[in-house]
Short mmCIF file of C-alpha atoms in Angstrom, two decimals:
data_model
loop_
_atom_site.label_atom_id
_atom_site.label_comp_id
_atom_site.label_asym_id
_atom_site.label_seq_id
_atom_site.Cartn_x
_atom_site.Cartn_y
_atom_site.Cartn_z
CA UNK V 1 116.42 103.73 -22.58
CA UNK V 2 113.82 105.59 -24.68
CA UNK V 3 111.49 105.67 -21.86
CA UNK V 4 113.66 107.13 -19.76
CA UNK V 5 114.90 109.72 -22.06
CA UNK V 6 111.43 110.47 -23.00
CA UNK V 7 110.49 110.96 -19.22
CA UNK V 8 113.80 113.28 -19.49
CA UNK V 9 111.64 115.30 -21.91
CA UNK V 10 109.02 115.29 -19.71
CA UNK V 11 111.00 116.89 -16.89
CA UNK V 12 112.14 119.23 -19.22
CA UNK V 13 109.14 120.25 -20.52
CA UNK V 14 107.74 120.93 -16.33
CA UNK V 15 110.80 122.94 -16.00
CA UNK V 16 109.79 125.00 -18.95
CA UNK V 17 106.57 125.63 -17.93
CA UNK V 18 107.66 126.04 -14.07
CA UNK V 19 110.23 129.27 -15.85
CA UNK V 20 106.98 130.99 -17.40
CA UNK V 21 105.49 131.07 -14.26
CA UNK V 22 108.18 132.34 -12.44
CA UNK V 23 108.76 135.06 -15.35
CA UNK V 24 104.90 135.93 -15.32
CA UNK V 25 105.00 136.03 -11.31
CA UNK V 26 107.89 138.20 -11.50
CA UNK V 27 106.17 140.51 -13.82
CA UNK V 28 103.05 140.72 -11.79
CA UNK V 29 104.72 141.69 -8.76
CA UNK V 30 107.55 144.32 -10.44
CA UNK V 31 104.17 146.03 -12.06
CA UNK V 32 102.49 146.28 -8.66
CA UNK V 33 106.18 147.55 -7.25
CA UNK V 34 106.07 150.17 -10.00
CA UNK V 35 102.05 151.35 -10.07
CA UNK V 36 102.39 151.94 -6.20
CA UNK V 37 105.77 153.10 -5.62
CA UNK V 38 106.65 149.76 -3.54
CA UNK V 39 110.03 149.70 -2.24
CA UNK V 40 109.95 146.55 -0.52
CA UNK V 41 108.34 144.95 -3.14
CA UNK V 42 110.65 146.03 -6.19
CA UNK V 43 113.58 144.65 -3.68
CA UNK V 44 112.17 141.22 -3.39
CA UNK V 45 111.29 140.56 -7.21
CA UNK V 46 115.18 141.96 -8.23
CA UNK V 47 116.51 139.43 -5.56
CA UNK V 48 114.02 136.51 -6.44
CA UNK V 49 115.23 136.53 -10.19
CA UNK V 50 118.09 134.70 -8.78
CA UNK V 51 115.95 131.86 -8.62
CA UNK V 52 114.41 132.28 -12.09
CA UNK V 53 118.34 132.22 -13.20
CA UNK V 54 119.22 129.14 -11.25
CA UNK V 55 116.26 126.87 -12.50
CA UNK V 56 117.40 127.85 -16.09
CA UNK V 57 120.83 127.07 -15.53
CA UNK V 58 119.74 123.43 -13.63
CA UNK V 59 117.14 122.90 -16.88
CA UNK V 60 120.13 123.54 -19.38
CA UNK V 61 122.25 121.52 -17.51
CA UNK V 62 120.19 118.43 -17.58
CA UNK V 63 119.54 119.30 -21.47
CA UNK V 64 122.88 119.40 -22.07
CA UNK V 65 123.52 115.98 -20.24
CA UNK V 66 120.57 114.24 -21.78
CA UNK V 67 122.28 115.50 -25.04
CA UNK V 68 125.78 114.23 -23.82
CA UNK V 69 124.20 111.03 -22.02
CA UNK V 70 121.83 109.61 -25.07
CA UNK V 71 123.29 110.83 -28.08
CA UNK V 72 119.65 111.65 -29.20
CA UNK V 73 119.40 112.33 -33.17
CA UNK V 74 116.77 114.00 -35.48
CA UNK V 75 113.90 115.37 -33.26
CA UNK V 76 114.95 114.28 -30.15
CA UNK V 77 118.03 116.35 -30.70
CA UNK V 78 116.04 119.37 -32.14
CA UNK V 79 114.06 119.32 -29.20
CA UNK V 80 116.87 119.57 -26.48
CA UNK V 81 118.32 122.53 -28.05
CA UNK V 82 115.11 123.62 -28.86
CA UNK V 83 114.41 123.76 -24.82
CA UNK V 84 118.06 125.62 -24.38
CA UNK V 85 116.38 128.37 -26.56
CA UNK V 86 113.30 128.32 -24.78
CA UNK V 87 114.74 128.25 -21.53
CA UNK V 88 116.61 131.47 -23.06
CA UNK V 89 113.95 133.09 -23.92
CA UNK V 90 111.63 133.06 -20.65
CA UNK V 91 114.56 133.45 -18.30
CA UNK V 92 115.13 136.54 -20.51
CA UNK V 93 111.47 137.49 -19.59
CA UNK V 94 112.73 137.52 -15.93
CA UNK V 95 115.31 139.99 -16.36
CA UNK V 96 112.94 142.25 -18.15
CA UNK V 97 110.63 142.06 -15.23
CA UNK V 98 113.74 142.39 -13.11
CA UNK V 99 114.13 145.83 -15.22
CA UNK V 100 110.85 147.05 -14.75
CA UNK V 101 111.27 146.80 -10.60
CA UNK V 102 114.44 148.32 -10.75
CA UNK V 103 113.07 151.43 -12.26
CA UNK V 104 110.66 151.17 -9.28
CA UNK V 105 113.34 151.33 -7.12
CA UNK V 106 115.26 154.36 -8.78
CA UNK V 107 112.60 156.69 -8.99
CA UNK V 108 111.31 155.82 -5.17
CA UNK V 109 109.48 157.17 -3.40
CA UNK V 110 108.15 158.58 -6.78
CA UNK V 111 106.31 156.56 -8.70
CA UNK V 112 107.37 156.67 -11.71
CA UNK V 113 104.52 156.57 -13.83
CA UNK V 114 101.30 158.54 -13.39
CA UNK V 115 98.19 159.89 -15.03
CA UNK V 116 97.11 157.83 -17.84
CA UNK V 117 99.89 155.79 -18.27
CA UNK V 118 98.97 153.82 -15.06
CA UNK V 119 96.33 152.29 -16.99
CA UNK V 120 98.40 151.49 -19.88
CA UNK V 121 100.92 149.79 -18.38
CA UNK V 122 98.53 148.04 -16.18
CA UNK V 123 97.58 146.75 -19.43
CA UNK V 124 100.81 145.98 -20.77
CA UNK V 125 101.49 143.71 -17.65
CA UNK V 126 98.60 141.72 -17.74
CA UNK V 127 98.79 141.02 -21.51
CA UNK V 128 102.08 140.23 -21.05
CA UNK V 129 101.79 137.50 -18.38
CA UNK V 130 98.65 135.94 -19.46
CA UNK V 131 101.11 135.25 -23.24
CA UNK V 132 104.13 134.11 -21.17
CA UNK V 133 101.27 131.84 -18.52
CA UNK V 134 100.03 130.63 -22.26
CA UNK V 135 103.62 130.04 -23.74
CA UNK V 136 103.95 127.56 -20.77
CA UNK V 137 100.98 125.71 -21.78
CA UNK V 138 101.96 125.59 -25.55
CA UNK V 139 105.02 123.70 -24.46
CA UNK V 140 103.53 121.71 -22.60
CA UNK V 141 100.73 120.70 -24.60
CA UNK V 142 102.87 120.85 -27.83
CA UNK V 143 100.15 122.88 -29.20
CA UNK V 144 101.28 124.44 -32.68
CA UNK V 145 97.49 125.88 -32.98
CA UNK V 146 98.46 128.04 -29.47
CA UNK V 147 101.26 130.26 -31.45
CA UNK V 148 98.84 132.00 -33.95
CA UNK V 149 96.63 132.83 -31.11
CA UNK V 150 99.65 134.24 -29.08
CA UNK V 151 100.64 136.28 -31.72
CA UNK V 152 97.54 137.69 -32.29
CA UNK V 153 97.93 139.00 -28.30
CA UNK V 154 101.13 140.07 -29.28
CA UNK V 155 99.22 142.75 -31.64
CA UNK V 156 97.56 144.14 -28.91
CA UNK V 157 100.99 144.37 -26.80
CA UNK V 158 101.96 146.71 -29.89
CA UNK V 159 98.67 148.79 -29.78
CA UNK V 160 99.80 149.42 -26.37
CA UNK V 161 103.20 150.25 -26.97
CA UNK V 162 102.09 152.57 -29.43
CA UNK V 163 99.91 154.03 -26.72
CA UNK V 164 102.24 154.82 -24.89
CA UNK V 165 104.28 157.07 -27.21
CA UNK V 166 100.50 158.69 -28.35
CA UNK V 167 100.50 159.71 -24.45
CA UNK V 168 103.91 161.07 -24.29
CA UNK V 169 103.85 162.95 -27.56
CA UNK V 170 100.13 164.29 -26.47
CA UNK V 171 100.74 168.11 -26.47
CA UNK V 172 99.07 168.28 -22.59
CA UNK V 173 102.05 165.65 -21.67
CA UNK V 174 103.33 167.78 -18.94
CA UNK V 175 105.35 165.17 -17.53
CA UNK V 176 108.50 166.21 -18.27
CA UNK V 177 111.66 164.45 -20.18
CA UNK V 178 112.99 162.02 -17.14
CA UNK V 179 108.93 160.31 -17.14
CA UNK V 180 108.94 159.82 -20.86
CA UNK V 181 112.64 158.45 -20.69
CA UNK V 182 111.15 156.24 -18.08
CA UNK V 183 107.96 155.15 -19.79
CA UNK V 184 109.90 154.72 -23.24
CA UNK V 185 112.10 152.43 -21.22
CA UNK V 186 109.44 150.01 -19.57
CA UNK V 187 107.04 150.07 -23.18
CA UNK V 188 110.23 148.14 -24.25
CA UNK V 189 110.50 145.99 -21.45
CA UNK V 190 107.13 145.06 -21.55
CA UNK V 191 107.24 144.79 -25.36
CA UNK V 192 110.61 142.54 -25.47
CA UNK V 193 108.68 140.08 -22.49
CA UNK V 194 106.38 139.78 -24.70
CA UNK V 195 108.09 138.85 -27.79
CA UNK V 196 110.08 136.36 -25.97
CA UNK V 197 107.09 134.67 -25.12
CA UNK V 198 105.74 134.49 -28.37
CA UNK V 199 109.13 133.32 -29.58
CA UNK V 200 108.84 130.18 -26.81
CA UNK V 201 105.05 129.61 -28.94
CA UNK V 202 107.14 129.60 -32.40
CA UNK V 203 109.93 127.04 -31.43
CA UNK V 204 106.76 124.78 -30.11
CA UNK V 205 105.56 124.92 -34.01
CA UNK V 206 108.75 124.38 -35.26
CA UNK V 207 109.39 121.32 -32.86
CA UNK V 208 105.41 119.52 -33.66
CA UNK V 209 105.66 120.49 -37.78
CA UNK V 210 108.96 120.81 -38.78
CA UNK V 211 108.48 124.55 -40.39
CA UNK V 212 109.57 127.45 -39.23
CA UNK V 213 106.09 129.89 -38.62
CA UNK V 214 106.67 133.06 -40.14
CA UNK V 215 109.76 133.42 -38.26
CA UNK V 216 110.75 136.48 -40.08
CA UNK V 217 106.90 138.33 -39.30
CA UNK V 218 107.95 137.42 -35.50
CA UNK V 219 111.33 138.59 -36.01
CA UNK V 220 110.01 142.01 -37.93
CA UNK V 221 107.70 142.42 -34.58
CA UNK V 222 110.73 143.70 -32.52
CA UNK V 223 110.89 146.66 -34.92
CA UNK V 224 110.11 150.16 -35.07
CA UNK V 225 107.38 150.31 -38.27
CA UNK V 226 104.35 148.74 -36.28
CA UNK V 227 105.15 148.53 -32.76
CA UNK V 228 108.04 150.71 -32.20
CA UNK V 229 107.94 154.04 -32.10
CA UNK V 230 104.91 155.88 -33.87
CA UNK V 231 105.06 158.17 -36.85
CA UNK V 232 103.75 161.10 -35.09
CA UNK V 233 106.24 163.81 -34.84
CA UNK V 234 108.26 163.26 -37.69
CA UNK L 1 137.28 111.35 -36.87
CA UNK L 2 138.58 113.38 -33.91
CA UNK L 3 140.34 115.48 -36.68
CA UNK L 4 137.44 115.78 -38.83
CA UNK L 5 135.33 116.71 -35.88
CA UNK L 6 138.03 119.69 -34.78
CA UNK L 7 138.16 121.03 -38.80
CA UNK L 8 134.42 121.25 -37.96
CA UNK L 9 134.68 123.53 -34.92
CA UNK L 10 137.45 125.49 -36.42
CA UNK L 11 134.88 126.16 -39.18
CA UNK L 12 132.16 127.42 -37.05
CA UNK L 13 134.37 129.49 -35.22
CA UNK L 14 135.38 130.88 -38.33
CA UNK L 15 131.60 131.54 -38.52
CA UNK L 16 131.42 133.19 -35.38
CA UNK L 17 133.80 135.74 -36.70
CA UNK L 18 132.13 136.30 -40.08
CA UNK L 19 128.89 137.03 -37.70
CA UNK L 20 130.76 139.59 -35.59
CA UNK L 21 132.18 141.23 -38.90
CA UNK L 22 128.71 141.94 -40.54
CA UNK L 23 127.30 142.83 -37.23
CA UNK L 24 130.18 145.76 -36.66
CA UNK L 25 129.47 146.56 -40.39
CA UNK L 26 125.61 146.69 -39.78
CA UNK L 27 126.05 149.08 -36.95
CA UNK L 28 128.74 151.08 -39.02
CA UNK L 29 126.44 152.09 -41.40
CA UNK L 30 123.53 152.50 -39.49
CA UNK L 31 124.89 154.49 -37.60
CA UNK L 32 125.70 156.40 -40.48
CA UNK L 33 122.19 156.42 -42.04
CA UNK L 34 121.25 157.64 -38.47
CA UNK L 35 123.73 160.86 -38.32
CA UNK L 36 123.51 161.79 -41.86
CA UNK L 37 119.59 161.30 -42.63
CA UNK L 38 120.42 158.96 -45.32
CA UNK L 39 117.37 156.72 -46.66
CA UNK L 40 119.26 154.41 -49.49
CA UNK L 41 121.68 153.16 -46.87
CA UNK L 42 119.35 152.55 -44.25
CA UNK L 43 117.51 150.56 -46.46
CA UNK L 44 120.66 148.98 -47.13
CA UNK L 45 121.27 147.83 -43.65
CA UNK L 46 117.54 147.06 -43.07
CA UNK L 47 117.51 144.10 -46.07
CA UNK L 48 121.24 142.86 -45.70
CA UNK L 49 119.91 141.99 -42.30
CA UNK L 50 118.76 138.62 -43.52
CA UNK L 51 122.08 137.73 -44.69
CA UNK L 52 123.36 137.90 -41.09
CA UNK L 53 120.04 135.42 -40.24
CA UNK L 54 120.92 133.65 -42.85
CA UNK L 55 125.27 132.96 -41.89
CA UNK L 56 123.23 132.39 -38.48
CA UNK L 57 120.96 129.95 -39.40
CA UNK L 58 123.62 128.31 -41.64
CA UNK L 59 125.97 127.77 -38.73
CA UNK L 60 123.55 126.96 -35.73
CA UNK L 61 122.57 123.68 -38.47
CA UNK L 62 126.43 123.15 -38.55
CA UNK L 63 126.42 122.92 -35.09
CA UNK L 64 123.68 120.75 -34.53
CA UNK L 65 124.59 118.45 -37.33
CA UNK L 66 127.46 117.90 -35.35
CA UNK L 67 126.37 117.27 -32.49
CA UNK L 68 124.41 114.84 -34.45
CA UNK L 69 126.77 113.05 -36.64
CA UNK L 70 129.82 112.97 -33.61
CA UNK L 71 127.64 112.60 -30.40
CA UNK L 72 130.29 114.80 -28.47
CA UNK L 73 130.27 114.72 -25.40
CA UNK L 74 132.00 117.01 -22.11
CA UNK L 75 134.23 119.67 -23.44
CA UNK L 76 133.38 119.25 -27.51
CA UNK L 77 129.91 119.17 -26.69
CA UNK L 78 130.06 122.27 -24.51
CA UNK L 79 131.56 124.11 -27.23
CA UNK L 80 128.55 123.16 -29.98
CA UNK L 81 126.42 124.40 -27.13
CA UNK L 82 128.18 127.51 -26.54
CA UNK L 83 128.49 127.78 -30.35
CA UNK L 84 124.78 128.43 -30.40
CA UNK L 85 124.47 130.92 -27.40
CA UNK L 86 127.67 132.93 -29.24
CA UNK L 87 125.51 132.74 -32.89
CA UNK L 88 122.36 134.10 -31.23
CA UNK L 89 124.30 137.04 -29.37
CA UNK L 90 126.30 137.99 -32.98
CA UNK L 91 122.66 137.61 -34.45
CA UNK L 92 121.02 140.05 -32.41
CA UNK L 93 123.53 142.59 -32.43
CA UNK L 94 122.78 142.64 -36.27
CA UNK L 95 119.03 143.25 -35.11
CA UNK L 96 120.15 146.16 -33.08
CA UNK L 97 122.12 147.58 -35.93
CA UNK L 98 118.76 147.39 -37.89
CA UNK L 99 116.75 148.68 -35.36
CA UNK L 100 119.14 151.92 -35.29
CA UNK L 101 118.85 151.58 -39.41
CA UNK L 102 115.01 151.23 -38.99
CA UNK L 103 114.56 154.37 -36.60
CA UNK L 104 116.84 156.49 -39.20
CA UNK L 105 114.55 155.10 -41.63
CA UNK L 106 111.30 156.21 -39.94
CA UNK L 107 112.27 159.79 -39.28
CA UNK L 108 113.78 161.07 -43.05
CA UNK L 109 114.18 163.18 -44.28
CA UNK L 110 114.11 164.39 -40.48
CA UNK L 111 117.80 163.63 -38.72
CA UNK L 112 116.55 161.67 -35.42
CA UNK L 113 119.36 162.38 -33.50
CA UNK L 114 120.65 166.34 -34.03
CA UNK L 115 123.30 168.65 -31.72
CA UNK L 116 125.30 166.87 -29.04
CA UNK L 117 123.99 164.41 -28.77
CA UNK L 118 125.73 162.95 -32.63
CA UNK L 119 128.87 163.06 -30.93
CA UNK L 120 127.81 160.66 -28.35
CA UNK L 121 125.76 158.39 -30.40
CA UNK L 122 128.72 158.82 -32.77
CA UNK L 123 131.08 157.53 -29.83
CA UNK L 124 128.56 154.75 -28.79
CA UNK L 125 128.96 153.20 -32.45
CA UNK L 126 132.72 153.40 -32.21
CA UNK L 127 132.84 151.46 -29.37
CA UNK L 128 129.95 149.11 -29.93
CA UNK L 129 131.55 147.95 -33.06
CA UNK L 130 134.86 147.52 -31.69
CA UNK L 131 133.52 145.14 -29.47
CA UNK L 132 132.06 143.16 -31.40
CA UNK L 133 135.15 142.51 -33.54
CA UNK L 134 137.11 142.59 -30.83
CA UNK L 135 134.54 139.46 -29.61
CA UNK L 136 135.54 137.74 -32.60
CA UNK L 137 139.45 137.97 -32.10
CA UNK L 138 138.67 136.71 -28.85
CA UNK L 139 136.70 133.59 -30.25
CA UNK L 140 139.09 132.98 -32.94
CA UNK L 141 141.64 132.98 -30.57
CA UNK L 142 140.45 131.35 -27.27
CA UNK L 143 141.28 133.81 -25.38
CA UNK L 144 139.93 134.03 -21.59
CA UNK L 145 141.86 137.38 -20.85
CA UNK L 146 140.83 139.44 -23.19
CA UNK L 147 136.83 139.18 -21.63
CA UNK L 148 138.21 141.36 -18.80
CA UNK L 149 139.09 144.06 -21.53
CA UNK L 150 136.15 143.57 -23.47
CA UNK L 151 134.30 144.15 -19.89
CA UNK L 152 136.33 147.61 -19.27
CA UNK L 153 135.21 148.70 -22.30
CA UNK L 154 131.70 147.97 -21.61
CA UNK L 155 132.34 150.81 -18.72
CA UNK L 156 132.59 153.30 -21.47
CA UNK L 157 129.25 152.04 -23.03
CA UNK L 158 127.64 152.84 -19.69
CA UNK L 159 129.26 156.19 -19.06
CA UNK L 160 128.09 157.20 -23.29
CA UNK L 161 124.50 155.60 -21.82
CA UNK L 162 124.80 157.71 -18.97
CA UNK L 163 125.77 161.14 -21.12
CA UNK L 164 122.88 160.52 -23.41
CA UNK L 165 120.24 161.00 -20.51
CA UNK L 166 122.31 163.80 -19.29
CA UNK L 167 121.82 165.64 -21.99
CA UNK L 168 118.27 165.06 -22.27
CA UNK L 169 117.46 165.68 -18.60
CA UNK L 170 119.60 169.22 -19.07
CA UNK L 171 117.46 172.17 -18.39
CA UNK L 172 118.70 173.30 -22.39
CA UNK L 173 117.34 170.30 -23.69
CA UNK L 174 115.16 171.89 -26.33
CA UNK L 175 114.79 168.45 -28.64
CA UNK L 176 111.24 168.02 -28.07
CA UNK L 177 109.98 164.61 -26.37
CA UNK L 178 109.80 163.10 -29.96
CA UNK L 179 113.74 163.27 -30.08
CA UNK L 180 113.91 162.07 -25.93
CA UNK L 181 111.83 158.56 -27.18
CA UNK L 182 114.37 158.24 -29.94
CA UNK L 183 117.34 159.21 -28.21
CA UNK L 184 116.14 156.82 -25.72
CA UNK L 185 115.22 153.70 -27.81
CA UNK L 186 118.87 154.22 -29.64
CA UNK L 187 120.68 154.47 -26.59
CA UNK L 188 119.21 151.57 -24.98
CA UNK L 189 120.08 149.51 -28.61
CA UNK L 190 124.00 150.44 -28.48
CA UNK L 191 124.19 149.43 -25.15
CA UNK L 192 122.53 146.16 -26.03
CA UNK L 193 124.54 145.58 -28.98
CA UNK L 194 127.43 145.74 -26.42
CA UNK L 195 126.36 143.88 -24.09
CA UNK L 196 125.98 140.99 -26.30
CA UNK L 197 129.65 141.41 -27.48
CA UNK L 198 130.48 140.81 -24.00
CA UNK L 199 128.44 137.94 -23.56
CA UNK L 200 129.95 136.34 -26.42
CA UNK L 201 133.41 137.04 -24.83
CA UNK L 202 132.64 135.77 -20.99
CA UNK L 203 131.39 132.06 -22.42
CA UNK L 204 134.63 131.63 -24.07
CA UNK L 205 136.09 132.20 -20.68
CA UNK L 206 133.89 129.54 -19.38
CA UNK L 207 134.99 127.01 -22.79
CA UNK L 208 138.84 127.67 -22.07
CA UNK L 209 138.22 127.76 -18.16
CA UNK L 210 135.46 125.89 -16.83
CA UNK L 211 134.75 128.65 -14.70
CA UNK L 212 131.89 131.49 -15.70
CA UNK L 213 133.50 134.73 -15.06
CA UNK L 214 131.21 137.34 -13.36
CA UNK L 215 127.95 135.93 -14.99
CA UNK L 216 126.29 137.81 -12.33
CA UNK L 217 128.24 140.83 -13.01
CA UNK L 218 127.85 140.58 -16.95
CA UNK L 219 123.97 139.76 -16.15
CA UNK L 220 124.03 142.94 -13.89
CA UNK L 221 125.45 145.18 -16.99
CA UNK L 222 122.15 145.60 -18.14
CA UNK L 223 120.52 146.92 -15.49
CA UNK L 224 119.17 150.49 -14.59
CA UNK L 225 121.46 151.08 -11.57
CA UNK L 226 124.43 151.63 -13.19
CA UNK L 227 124.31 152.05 -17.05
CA UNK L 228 120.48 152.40 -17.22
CA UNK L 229 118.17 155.35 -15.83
CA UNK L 230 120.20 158.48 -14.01
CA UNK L 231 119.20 159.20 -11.01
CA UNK L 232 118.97 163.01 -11.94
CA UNK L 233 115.10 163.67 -11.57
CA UNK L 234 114.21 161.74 -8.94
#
C-alpha cells in the first residue's frame, strides 16, 4: 500500500512538473503574440489555457482521492495539500500568461508595446519561464537548495519591473496614457508569474525541511517598496 | 466523533468569517490612508497584515489536523479542502488591502489618487468590502444562492474598473503618467480583492451543490475583455 501511494506521489509530482511547462509554454507564446502583434497566435494560447486548467483540476482530483483513499498522516499528508497549492500556484501562472495574450488581442493590430519596452519585456518573459521551467525541476528533484537560487532570479524580475516604470516615467515617454496603462498592466503579470513560481520553489523547502523559508521576504516581494512601483515621481 | 468532527468545521467556518472581517477592515482603512494621505494608518494596515497571515495560518493547520486526526473522506473531506482554497482567497484579499496601504504609503505626503477619480476608488472600496463580508455570510450560512448576487455585484466592480481607465484615457486627463501607473496598479488590486470574494462564494456553491457554478465564467472575471483594458485607444 505504501508503494503504491508513493508511486501516487510520483504521478503527482510529473503532473506538477508537466503544469510548469505548460505555464512557461503559454508564456512564451502570449510574449511572441504580444512583441509582434499576432492575432492568431494570442487566440490559440487564450483557448489552450483550457488545457492548463483541466490537468490542474485532474492533478487535484487524484490528490484529493489519494488523501480520501489512504488516509496519509504527517508528511505524506503535508505533501498532498502541499501539491493542491502548487498546482494553484502554476495554473495561476497560466492565466497570467492567458492575460498577457489577451492584451495582444485588444490592442490588435497594434502592438501594444513598442520602443524600448520590447526589449524589456522580452526580458521579463524569458526570466520568467526559465523560474517557472526551474520550479518544475525543484519539485521534482525535491531540491530545497533550488529556492534560494530562484529567488535570487526573482530579483532580477523586480529590476525589470522597475524598468519598466523608469521607461514610462522617462520625460521623452511619448507614448501616451493607454501604452503605460498597458505596460503597467503586463509588468504585473509578468511579475505575479513570477512570484508564483518562486512560491512553487518555497513549498518544495517547506515539504524536504520542515521550515518555512523566509516566507514573509517572499510574501513582502509582491509589494510596492522594491519591486512595485518606483519612487520616482513622488 | 462525527459530532466532534462537525464542532470542528463549524469552527473553521467561524474562521473563514473572522478572515473576511479583517480583510473588509484592511481595505476600509486603506482605502482611507489612500484618499486622505494619511501615513500612521497606512502603517497601521501595512503591520496588522500579519495578523490576517497569522488567523490564516492558524486555521489552514486546523484544517489539516483534521483531516489528519478524522481521515474524512467524500463530502467532509471536500469541505477541509475547500476550507483551504476559501483561507487563501480571504488571505490575499488582506494582501491587496496592503498593497493599496503600501502605495498610499509610498507616495506621502503626496495623495496618489486626487480629483475624480477618489470618488471611484472611493466606490470600488465600498463595494469590494461588501463583498467580502457578504462572502462570509454566505460561508457561515451555506448558502448557494447568494454566489449569483455576490456575482452581480462583481458587474459593478468591472464597470468602477472600467470608469477608472476612462478617466485616464480622457483627453482632460492632466494627472501625469506617475498618477496613470498608480491609478492603474490600485484599480487592478480592488478588482482582485473582489474577485477573490467571489471565488470564495462560487466553491460553497460547489460544497452545498456538487456542481461548480460558472467556474469558467468566475475564471473569465479577470480577464481584459470585459473588466480589464478599454478598448478606447486602440
Amino acid at each position: 500500500m505504501r508503494s503504491l501511494f508513493h508511486e501516487e506521489l510520483e504521478t503527482l509530482s510529473d503532473e506538477l512538473v508537466e503544469l510548469s511547462r505548460l505555464s512557461a509554454r503559454a508564456l512564451e507564446r502570449a510574449t511572441r503574440a504580444l512583441l509582434g502583434a499576432d492575432l492568431e497566435l494570442a487566440e490559440q494560447v487564450i483557448s489552450e489555457d483550457e488545457q492548463i486548467d483541466a490537468l490542474r483540476r485532474d492533478l487535484d482530483n487524484r490528490a484529493i482521492d489519494a488523501i480520501a483513499r489512504q488516509q496519509p498522516v504527517a508528511t505524506d499528508l503535508r505533501q498532498l495539500v502541499t501539491t493542491l497549492r502548487m498546482s494553484a500556484d502554476l495554473e495561476r501562472c497560466g492565466d497570467l500568461a492567458r492575460h498577457v495574450a489577451k492584451l495582444a488581442r485588444l490592442r490588435y493590430p497594434v502592438c501594444a508595446v513598442s520602443g524600448e519596452l520590447t526589449d524589456v519585456f522580452a526580458q521579463m518573459s524569458e526570466h520568467a519561464q526559465a523560474m517557472c521551467l526551474r520550479s518544475g525541476e525543484i519539485v521534482s528533484a525535491q531540491d530545497a537548495s533550488g529556492a534560494a537560487e530562484l529567488q535570487q532570479q526573482d530579483d532580477t524580475m523586480d529590476r525589470l519591473h522597475r524598468e519598466v516604470f523608469r521607461i514610462l516615467l522617462e520625460p521623452e515617454w511619448d507614448g501616451g496614457t493607454q501604452a503605460a496603462i498597458d505596460a503597467t498592466l503586463l509588468s504585473r503579470y509578468y511579475e505575479r508569474f513570477a512570484d508564483h513560481a518562486v512560491s512553487v520553489a518555497i513549498r518544495v523547502v517547506y515539504l524536504v525541511t520542515g521550515v518555512w523559508m523566509d516566507e514573509q521576504e517572499a510574501a513582502s516581494r509582491d509589494h510596492l517598496g522594491g519591486g512595485g512601483v518606483p519612487r520616482a515621481g513622488i
